[in-house]
PDB file of C-alpha atoms in Angstrom:
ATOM      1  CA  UNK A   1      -3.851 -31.932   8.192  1.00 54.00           C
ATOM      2  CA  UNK A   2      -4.707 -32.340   4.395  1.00 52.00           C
ATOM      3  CA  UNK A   3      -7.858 -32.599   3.277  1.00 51.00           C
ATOM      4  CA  UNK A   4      -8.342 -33.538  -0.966  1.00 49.00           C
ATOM      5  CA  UNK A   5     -10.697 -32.607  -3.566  1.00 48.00           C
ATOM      6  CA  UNK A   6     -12.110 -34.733  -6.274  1.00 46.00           C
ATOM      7  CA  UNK A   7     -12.346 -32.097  -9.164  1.00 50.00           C
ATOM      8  CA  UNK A   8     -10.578 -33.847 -12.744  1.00 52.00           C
ATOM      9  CA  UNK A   9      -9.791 -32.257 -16.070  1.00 48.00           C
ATOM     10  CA  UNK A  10     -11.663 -32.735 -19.156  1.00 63.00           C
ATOM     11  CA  UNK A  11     -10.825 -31.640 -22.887  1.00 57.00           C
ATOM     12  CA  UNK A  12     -13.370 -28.724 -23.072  1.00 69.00           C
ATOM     13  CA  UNK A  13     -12.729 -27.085 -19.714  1.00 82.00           C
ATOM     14  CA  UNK A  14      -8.945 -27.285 -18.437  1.00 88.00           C
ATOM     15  CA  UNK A  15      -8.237 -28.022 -14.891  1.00 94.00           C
ATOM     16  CA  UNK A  16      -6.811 -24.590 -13.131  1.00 97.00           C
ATOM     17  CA  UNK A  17      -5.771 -24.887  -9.625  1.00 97.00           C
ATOM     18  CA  UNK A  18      -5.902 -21.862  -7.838  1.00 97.00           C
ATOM     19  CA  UNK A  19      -2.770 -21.949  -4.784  1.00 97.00           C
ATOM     20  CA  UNK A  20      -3.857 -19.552  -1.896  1.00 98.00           C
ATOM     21  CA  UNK A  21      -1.216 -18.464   0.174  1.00 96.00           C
ATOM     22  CA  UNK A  22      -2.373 -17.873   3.824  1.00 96.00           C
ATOM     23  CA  UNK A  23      -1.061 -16.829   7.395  1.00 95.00           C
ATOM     24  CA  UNK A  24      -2.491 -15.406  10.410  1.00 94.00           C
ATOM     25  CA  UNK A  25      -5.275 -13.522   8.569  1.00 95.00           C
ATOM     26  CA  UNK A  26      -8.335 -15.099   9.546  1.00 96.00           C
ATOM     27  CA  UNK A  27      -9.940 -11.324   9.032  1.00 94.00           C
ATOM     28  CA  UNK A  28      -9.219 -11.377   5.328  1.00 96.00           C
ATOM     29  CA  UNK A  29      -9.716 -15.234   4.865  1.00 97.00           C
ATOM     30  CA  UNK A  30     -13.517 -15.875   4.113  1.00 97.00           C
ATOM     31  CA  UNK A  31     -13.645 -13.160   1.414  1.00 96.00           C
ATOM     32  CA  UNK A  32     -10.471 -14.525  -0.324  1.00 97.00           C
ATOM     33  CA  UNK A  33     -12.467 -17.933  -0.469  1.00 98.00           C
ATOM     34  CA  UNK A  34     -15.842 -16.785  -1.289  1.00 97.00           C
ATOM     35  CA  UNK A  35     -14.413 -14.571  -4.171  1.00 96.00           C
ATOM     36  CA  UNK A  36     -13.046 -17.808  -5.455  1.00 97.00           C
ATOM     37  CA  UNK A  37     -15.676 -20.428  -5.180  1.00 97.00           C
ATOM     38  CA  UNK A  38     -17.558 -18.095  -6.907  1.00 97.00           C
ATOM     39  CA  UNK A  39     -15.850 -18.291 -10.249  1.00 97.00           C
ATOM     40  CA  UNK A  40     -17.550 -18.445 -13.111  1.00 97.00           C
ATOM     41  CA  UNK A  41     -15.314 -21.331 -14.603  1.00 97.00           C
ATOM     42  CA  UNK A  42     -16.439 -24.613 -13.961  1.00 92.00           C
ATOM     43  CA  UNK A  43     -13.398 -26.686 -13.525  1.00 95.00           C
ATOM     44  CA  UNK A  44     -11.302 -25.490 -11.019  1.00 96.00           C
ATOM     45  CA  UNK A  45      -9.714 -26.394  -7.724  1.00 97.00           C
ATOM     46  CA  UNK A  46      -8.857 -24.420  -4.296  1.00 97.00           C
ATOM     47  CA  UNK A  47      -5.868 -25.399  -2.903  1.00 97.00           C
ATOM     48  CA  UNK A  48      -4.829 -23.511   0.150  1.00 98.00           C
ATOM     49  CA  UNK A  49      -1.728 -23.541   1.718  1.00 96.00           C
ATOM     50  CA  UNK A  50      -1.663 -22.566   6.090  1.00 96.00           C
ATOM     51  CA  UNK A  51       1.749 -21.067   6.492  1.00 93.00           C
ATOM     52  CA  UNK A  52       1.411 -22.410  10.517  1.00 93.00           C
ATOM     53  CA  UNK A  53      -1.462 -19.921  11.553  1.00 95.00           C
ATOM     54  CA  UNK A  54      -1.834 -19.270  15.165  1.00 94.00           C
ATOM     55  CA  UNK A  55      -5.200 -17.479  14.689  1.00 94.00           C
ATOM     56  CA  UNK A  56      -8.524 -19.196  13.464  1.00 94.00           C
ATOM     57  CA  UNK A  57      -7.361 -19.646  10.049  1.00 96.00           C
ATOM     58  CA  UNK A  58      -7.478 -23.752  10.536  1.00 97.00           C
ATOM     59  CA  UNK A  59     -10.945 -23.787  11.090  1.00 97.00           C
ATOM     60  CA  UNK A  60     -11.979 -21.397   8.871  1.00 97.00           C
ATOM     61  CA  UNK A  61      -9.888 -23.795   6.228  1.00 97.00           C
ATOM     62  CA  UNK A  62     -11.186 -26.800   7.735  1.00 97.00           C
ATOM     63  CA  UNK A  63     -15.097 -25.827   7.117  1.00 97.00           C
ATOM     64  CA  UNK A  64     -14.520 -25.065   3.723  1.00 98.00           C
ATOM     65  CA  UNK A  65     -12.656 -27.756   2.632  1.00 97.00           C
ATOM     66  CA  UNK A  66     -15.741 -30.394   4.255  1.00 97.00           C
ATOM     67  CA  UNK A  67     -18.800 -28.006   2.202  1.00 95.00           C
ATOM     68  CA  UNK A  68     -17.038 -27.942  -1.289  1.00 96.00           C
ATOM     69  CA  UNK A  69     -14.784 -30.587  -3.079  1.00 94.00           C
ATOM     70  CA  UNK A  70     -13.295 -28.170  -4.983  1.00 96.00           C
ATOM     71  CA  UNK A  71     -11.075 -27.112  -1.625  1.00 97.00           C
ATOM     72  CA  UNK A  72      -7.548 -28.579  -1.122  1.00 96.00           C
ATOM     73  CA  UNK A  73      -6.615 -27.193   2.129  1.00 97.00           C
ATOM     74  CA  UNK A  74      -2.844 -28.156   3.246  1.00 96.00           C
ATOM     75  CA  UNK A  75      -1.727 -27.085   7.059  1.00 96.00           C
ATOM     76  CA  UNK A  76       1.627 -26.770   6.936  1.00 93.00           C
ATOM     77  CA  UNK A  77       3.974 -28.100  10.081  1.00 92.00           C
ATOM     78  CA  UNK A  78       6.257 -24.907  10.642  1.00 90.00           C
ATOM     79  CA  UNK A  79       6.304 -21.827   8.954  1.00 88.00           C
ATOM     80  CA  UNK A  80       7.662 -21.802   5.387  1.00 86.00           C
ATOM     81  CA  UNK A  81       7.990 -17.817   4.754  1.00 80.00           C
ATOM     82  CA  UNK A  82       7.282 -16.889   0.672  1.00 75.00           C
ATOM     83  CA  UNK A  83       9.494 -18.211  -1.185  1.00 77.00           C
ATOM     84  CA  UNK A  84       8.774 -21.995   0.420  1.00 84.00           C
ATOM     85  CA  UNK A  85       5.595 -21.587   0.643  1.00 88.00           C
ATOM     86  CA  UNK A  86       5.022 -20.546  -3.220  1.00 91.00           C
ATOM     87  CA  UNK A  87       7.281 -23.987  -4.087  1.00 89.00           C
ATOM     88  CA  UNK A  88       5.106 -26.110  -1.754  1.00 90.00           C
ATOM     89  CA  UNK A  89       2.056 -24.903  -2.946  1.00 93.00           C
ATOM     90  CA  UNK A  90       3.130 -25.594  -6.449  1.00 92.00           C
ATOM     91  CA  UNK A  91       3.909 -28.795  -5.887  1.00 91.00           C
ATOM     92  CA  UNK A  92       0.072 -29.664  -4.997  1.00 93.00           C
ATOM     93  CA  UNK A  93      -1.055 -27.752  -7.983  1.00 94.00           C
ATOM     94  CA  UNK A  94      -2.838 -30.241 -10.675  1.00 94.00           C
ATOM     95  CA  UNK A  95      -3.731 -28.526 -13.311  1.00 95.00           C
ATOM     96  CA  UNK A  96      -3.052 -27.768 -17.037  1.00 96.00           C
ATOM     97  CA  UNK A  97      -2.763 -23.789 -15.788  1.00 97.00           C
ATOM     98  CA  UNK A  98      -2.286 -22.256 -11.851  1.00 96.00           C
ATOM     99  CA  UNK A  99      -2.012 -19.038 -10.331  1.00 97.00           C
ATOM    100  CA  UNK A 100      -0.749 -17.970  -6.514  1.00 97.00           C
ATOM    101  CA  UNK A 101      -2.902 -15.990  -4.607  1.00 97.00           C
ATOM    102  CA  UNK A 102      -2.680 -14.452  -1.455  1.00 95.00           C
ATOM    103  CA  UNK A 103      -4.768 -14.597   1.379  1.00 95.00           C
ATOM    104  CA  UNK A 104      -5.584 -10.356   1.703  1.00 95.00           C
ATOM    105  CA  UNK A 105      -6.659 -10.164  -1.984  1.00 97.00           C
ATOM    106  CA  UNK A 106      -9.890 -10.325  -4.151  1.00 97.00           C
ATOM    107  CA  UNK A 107     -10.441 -11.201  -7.816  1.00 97.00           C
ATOM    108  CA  UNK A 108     -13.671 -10.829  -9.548  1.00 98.00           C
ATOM    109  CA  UNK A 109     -15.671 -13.906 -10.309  1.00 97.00           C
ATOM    110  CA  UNK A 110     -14.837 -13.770 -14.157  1.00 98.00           C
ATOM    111  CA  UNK A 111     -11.368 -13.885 -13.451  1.00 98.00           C
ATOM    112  CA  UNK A 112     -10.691 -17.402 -13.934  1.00 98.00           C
ATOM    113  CA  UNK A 113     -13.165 -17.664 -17.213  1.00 97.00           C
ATOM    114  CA  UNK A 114     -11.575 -14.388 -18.506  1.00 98.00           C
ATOM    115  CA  UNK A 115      -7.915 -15.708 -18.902  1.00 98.00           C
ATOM    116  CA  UNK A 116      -8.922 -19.141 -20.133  1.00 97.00           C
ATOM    117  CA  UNK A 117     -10.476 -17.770 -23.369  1.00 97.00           C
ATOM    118  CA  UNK A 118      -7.457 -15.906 -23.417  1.00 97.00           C
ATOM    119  CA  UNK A 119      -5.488 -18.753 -23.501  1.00 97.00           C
ATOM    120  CA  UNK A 120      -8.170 -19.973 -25.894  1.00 97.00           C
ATOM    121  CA  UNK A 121      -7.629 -17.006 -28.548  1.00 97.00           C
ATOM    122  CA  UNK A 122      -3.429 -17.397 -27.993  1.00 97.00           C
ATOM    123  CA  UNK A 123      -2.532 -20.636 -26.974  1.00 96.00           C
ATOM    124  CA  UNK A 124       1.053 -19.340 -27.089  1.00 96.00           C
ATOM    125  CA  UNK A 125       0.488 -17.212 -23.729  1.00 97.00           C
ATOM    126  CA  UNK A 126       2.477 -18.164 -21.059  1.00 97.00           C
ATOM    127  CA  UNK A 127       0.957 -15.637 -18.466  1.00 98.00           C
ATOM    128  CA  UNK A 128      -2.339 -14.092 -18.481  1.00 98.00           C
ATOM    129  CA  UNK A 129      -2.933 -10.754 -16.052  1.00 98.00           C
ATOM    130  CA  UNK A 130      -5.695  -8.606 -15.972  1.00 98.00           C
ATOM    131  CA  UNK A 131      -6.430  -5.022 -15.742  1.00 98.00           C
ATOM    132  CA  UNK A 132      -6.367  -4.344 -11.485  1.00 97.00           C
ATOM    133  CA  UNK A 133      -6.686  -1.584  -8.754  1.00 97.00           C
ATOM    134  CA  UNK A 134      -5.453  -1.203  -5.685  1.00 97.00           C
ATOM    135  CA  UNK A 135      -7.918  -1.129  -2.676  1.00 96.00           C
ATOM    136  CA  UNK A 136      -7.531  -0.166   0.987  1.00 95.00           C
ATOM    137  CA  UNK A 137      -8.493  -2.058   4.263  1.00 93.00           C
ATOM    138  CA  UNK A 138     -12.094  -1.711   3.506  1.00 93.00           C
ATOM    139  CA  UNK A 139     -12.165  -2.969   0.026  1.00 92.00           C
ATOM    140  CA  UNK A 140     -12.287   0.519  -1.118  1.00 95.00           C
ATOM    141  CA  UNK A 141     -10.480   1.874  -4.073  1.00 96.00           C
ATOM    142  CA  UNK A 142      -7.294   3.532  -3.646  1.00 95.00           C
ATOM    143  CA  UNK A 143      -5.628   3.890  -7.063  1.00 95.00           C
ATOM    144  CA  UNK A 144      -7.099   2.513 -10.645  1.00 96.00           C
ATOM    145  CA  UNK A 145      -3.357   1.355 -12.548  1.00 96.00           C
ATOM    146  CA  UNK A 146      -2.459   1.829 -15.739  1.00 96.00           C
ATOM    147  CA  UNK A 147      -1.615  -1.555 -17.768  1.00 96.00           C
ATOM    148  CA  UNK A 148       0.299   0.367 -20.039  1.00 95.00           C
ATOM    149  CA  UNK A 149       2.986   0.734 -17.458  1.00 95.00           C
ATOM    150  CA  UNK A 150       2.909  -3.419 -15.904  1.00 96.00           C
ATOM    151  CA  UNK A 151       1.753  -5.827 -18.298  1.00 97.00           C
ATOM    152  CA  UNK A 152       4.430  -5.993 -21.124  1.00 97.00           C
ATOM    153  CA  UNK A 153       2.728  -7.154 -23.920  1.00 96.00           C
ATOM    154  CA  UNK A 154       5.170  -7.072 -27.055  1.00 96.00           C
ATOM    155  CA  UNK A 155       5.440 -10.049 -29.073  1.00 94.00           C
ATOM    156  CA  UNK A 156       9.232  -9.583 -29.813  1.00 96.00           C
ATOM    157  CA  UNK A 157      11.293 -11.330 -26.776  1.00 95.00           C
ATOM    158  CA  UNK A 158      13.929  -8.439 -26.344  1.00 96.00           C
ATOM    159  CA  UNK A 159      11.064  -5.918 -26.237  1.00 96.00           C
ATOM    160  CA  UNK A 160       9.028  -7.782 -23.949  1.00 95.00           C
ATOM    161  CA  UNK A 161      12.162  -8.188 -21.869  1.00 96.00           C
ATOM    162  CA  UNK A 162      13.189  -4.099 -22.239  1.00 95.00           C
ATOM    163  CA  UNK A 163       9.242  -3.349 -21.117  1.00 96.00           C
ATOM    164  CA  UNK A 164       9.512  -5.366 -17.974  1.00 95.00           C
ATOM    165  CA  UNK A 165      13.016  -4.076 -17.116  1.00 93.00           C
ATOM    166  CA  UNK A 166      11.899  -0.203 -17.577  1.00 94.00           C
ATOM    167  CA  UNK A 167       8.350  -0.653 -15.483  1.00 93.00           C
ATOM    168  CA  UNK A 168       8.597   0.841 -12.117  1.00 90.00           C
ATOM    169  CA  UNK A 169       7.699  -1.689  -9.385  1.00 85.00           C
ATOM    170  CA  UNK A 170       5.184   0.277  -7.714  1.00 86.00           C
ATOM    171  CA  UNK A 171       2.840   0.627 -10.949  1.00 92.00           C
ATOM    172  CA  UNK A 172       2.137  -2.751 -11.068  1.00 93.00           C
ATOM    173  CA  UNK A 173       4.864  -5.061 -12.299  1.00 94.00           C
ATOM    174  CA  UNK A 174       5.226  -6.995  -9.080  1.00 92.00           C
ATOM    175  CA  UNK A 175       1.591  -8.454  -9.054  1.00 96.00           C
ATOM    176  CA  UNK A 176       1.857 -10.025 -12.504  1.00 96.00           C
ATOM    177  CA  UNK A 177       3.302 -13.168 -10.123  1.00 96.00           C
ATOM    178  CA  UNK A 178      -0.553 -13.565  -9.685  1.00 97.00           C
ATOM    179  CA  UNK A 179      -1.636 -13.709 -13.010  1.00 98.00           C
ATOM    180  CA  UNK A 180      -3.080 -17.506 -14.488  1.00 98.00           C
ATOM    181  CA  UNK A 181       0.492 -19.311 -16.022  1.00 98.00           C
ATOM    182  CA  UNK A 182       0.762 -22.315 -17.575  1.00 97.00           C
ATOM    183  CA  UNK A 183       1.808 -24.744 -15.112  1.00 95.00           C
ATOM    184  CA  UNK A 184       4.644 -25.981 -17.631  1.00 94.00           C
ATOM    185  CA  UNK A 185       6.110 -22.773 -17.695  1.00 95.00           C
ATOM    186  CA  UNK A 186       6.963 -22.138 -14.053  1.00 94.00           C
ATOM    187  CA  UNK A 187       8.079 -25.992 -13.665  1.00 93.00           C
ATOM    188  CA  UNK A 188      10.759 -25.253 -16.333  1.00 92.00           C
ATOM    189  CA  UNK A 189      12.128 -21.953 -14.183  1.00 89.00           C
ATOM    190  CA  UNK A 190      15.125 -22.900 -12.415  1.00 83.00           C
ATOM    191  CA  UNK A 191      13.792 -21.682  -8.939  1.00 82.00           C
ATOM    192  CA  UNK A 192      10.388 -23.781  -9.489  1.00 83.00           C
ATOM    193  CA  UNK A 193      11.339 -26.733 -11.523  1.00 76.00           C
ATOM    194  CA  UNK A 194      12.008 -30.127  -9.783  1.00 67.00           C
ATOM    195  CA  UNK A 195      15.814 -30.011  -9.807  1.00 57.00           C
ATOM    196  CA  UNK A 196      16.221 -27.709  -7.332  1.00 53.00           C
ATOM    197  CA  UNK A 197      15.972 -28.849  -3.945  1.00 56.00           C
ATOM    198  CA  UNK A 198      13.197 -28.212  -1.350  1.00 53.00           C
ATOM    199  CA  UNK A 199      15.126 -28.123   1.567  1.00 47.00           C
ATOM    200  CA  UNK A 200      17.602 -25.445   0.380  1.00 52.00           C
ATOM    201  CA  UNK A 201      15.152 -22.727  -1.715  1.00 58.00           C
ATOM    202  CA  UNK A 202      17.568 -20.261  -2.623  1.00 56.00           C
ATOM    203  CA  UNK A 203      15.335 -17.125  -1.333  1.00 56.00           C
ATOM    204  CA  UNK A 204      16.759 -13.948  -2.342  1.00 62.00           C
ATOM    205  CA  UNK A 205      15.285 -10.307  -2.547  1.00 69.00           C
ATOM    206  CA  UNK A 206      12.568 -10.518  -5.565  1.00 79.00           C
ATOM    207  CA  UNK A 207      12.657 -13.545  -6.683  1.00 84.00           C
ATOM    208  CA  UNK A 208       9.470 -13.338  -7.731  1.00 88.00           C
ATOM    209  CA  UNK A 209       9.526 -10.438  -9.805  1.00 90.00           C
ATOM    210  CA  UNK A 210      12.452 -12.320 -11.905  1.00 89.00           C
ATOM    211  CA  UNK A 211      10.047 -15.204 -11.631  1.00 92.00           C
ATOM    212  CA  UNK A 212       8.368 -13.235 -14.229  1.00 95.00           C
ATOM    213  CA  UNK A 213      11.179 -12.017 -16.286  1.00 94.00           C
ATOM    214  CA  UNK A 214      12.850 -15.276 -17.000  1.00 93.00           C
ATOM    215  CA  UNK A 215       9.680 -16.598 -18.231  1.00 95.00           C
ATOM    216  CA  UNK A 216       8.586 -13.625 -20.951  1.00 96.00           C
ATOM    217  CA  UNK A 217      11.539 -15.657 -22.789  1.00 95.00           C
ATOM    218  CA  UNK A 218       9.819 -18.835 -22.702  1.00 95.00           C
ATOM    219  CA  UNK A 219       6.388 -16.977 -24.710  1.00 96.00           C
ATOM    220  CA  UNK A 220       4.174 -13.258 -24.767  1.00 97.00           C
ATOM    221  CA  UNK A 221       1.944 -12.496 -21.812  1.00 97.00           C
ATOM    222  CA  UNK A 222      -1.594 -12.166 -22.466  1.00 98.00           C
ATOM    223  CA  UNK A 223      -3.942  -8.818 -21.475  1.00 98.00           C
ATOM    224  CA  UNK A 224      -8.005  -8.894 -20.431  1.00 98.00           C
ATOM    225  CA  UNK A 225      -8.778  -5.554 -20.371  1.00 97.00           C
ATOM    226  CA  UNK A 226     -11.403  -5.449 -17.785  1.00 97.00           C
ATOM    227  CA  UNK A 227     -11.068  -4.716 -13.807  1.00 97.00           C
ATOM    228  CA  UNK A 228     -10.471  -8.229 -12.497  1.00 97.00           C
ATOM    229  CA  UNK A 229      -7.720  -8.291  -9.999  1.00 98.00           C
ATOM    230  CA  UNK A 230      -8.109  -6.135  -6.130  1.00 98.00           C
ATOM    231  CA  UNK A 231      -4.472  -5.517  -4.837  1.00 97.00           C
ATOM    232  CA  UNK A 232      -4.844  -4.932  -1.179  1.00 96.00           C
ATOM    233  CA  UNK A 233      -2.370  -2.357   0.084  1.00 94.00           C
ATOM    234  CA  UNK A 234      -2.831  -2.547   3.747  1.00 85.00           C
ATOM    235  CA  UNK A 235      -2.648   0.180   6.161  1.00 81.00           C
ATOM    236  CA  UNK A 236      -0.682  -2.925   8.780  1.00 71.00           C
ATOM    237  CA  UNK A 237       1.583  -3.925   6.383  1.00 60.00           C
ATOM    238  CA  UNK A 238       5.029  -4.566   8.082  1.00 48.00           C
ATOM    239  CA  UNK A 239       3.730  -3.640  11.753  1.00 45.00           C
ATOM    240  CA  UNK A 240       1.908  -6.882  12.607  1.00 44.00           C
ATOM    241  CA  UNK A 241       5.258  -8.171  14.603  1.00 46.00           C
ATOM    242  CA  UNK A 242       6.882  -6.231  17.752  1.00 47.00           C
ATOM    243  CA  UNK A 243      10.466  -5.504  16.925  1.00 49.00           C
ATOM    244  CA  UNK A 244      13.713  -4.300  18.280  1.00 57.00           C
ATOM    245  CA  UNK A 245      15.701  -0.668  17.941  1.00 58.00           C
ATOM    246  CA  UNK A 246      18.159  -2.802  15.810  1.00 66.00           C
ATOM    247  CA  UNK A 247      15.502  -4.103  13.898  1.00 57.00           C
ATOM    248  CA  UNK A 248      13.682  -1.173  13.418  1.00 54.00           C
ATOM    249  CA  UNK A 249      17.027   0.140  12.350  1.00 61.00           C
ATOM    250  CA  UNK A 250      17.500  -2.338   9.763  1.00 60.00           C
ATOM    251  CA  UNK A 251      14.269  -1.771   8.007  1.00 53.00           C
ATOM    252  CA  UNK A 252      14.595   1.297   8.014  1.00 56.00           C
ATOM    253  CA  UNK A 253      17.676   1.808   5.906  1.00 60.00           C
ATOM    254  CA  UNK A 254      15.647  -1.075   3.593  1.00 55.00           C
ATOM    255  CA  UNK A 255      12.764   1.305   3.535  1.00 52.00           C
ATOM    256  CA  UNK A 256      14.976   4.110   2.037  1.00 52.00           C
ATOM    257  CA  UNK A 257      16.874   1.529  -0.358  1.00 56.00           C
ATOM    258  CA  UNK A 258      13.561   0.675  -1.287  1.00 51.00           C
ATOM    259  CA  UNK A 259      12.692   4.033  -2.595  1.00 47.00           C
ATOM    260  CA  UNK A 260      16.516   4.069  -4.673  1.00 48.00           C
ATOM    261  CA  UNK A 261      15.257   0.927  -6.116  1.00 49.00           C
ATOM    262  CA  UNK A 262      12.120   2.578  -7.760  1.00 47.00           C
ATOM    263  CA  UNK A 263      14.472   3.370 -10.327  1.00 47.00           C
ATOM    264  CA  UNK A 264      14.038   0.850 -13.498  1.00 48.00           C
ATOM    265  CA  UNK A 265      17.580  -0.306 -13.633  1.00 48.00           C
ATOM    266  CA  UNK A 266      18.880  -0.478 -10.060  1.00 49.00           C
ATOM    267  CA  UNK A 267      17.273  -4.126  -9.535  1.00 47.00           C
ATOM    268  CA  UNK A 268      18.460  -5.727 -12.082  1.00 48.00           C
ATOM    269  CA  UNK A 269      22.331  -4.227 -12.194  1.00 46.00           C
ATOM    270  CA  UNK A 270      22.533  -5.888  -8.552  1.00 46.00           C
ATOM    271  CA  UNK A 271      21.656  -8.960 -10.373  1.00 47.00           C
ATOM    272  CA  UNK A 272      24.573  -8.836 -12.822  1.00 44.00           C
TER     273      UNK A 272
END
């Protein structure tokens, strides 16, 4: 089921579409939504994505998108996983700038307005991220992060390029993906851009984060240095699916590589 806005662009205030990313968390859902229908910008529009919920995330979905124009919502036929669903979303995406959010997440209502008049000030952004902490199950906060050690914000390409590579992933780096890019940008990556193929996405462990470090060659990321983005860290995470000794087995060796990988060079020396 698809339902379609009727929000346009004008010359004063951009059009940003804002992708949610959703599955089987109904729980989460109507706070995601609220947070962003209550953006201060004016021109904006909602386009969420249903990875194939099985829980009440339709309706939810459903009675949004009939109260507000500004709501795309998109039920997808089987499930996609990430990396699918962050090209399919993209593909319904409409505006001048976009931004992937997930579904367990919260952004404050200035977040939108914020990294416009960023773009505004430095037209030559790319990426614009904003100063975040992480916050628990209850919306309560769990750790304020320094931007010092996730955004990096050098104008030089190599430095920009040396900052990323020597962040740790747990400070931060890995939610820049949901920072407001220029649409542009990401459609000239060659895991988003229309010459690679839908039906063979060529998923492979953090694509995302070098998402983000191809494109600090294509321009500097920008900075609003005020609290703006709510990374969930959720006490579930990884235990919402019943699963095998084998299984079990195999994540947990991935748990402990996971911890080698906290250093700043392993990642990308499996990439050479």
């Amino acid at each position: 089921m698809e339902q379609k806005n009727t929000v346009t662009a004008n010359a004063d205030n951009p059009l940003v579409s804002v992708c949610l990313m959703t599955y089987n968390r109904a729980h989460y859902l109507r706070a995601a939504i609220d947070g962003w229908l209550a953006q201060t910008y004016p021109n904006f529009e909602l386009v969420i994505s249903d990875d194939a919920s099985s829980d009440g995330t339709q309706v939810i979905c459903e009675e949004y998108a009939q109260k507000d124009k500004r709501v795309h919502y998109i039920r997808q036929p089987k499930n996609l996983n990430a990396p699918g669903c962050y090209k399919s979303i993209l593909k319904e995406a409409r505006g001048e700038y976009f931004m992937w959010a997930s579904d367990d997440d919260l952004w404050d209502k200035r977040f939108v307005e914020d990294c416009i008049n960023e773009y505004r000030r430095h037209p030559e952004r790319i990426l614009v991220f904003a100063e975040m902490i992480d916050i628990n199950d209850q919306g309560n906060e769990l750790r304020h992060l320094d931007p010092k050690r996730y955004v990096p914000l050098a104008q030089d390409v190599c430095q920009r390029l040396k900052q990323h590579i020597l962040f740790y992933f747990n400070d931060g780096k890995l939610q820049l993906i949901f920072g407001l890019w220029k649409r542009d940008a990401v459609l000239r990556d060659p895991l988003f851009g229309p010459s690679e193929k839908d039906d063979h996405f060529p998923y492979y462990w953090g694509f995302d984060n070098f998402l983000v470090f191809r494109s600090l060659i294509q321009g500097p990321v920008g900075f609003v240095p005020e609290i703006r983005f709510f990374h969930r860290v959720r006490s579930d995470y990884g235990q919402q699916i019943p699963r095998s000794f084998i299984t079990r087995a195999v994540l947990s060796f991935r748990h402990r590589l996971e911890k080698i990988s906290a250093s700043p060079y392993f990642f990308y020396i499996l990439r050479l």
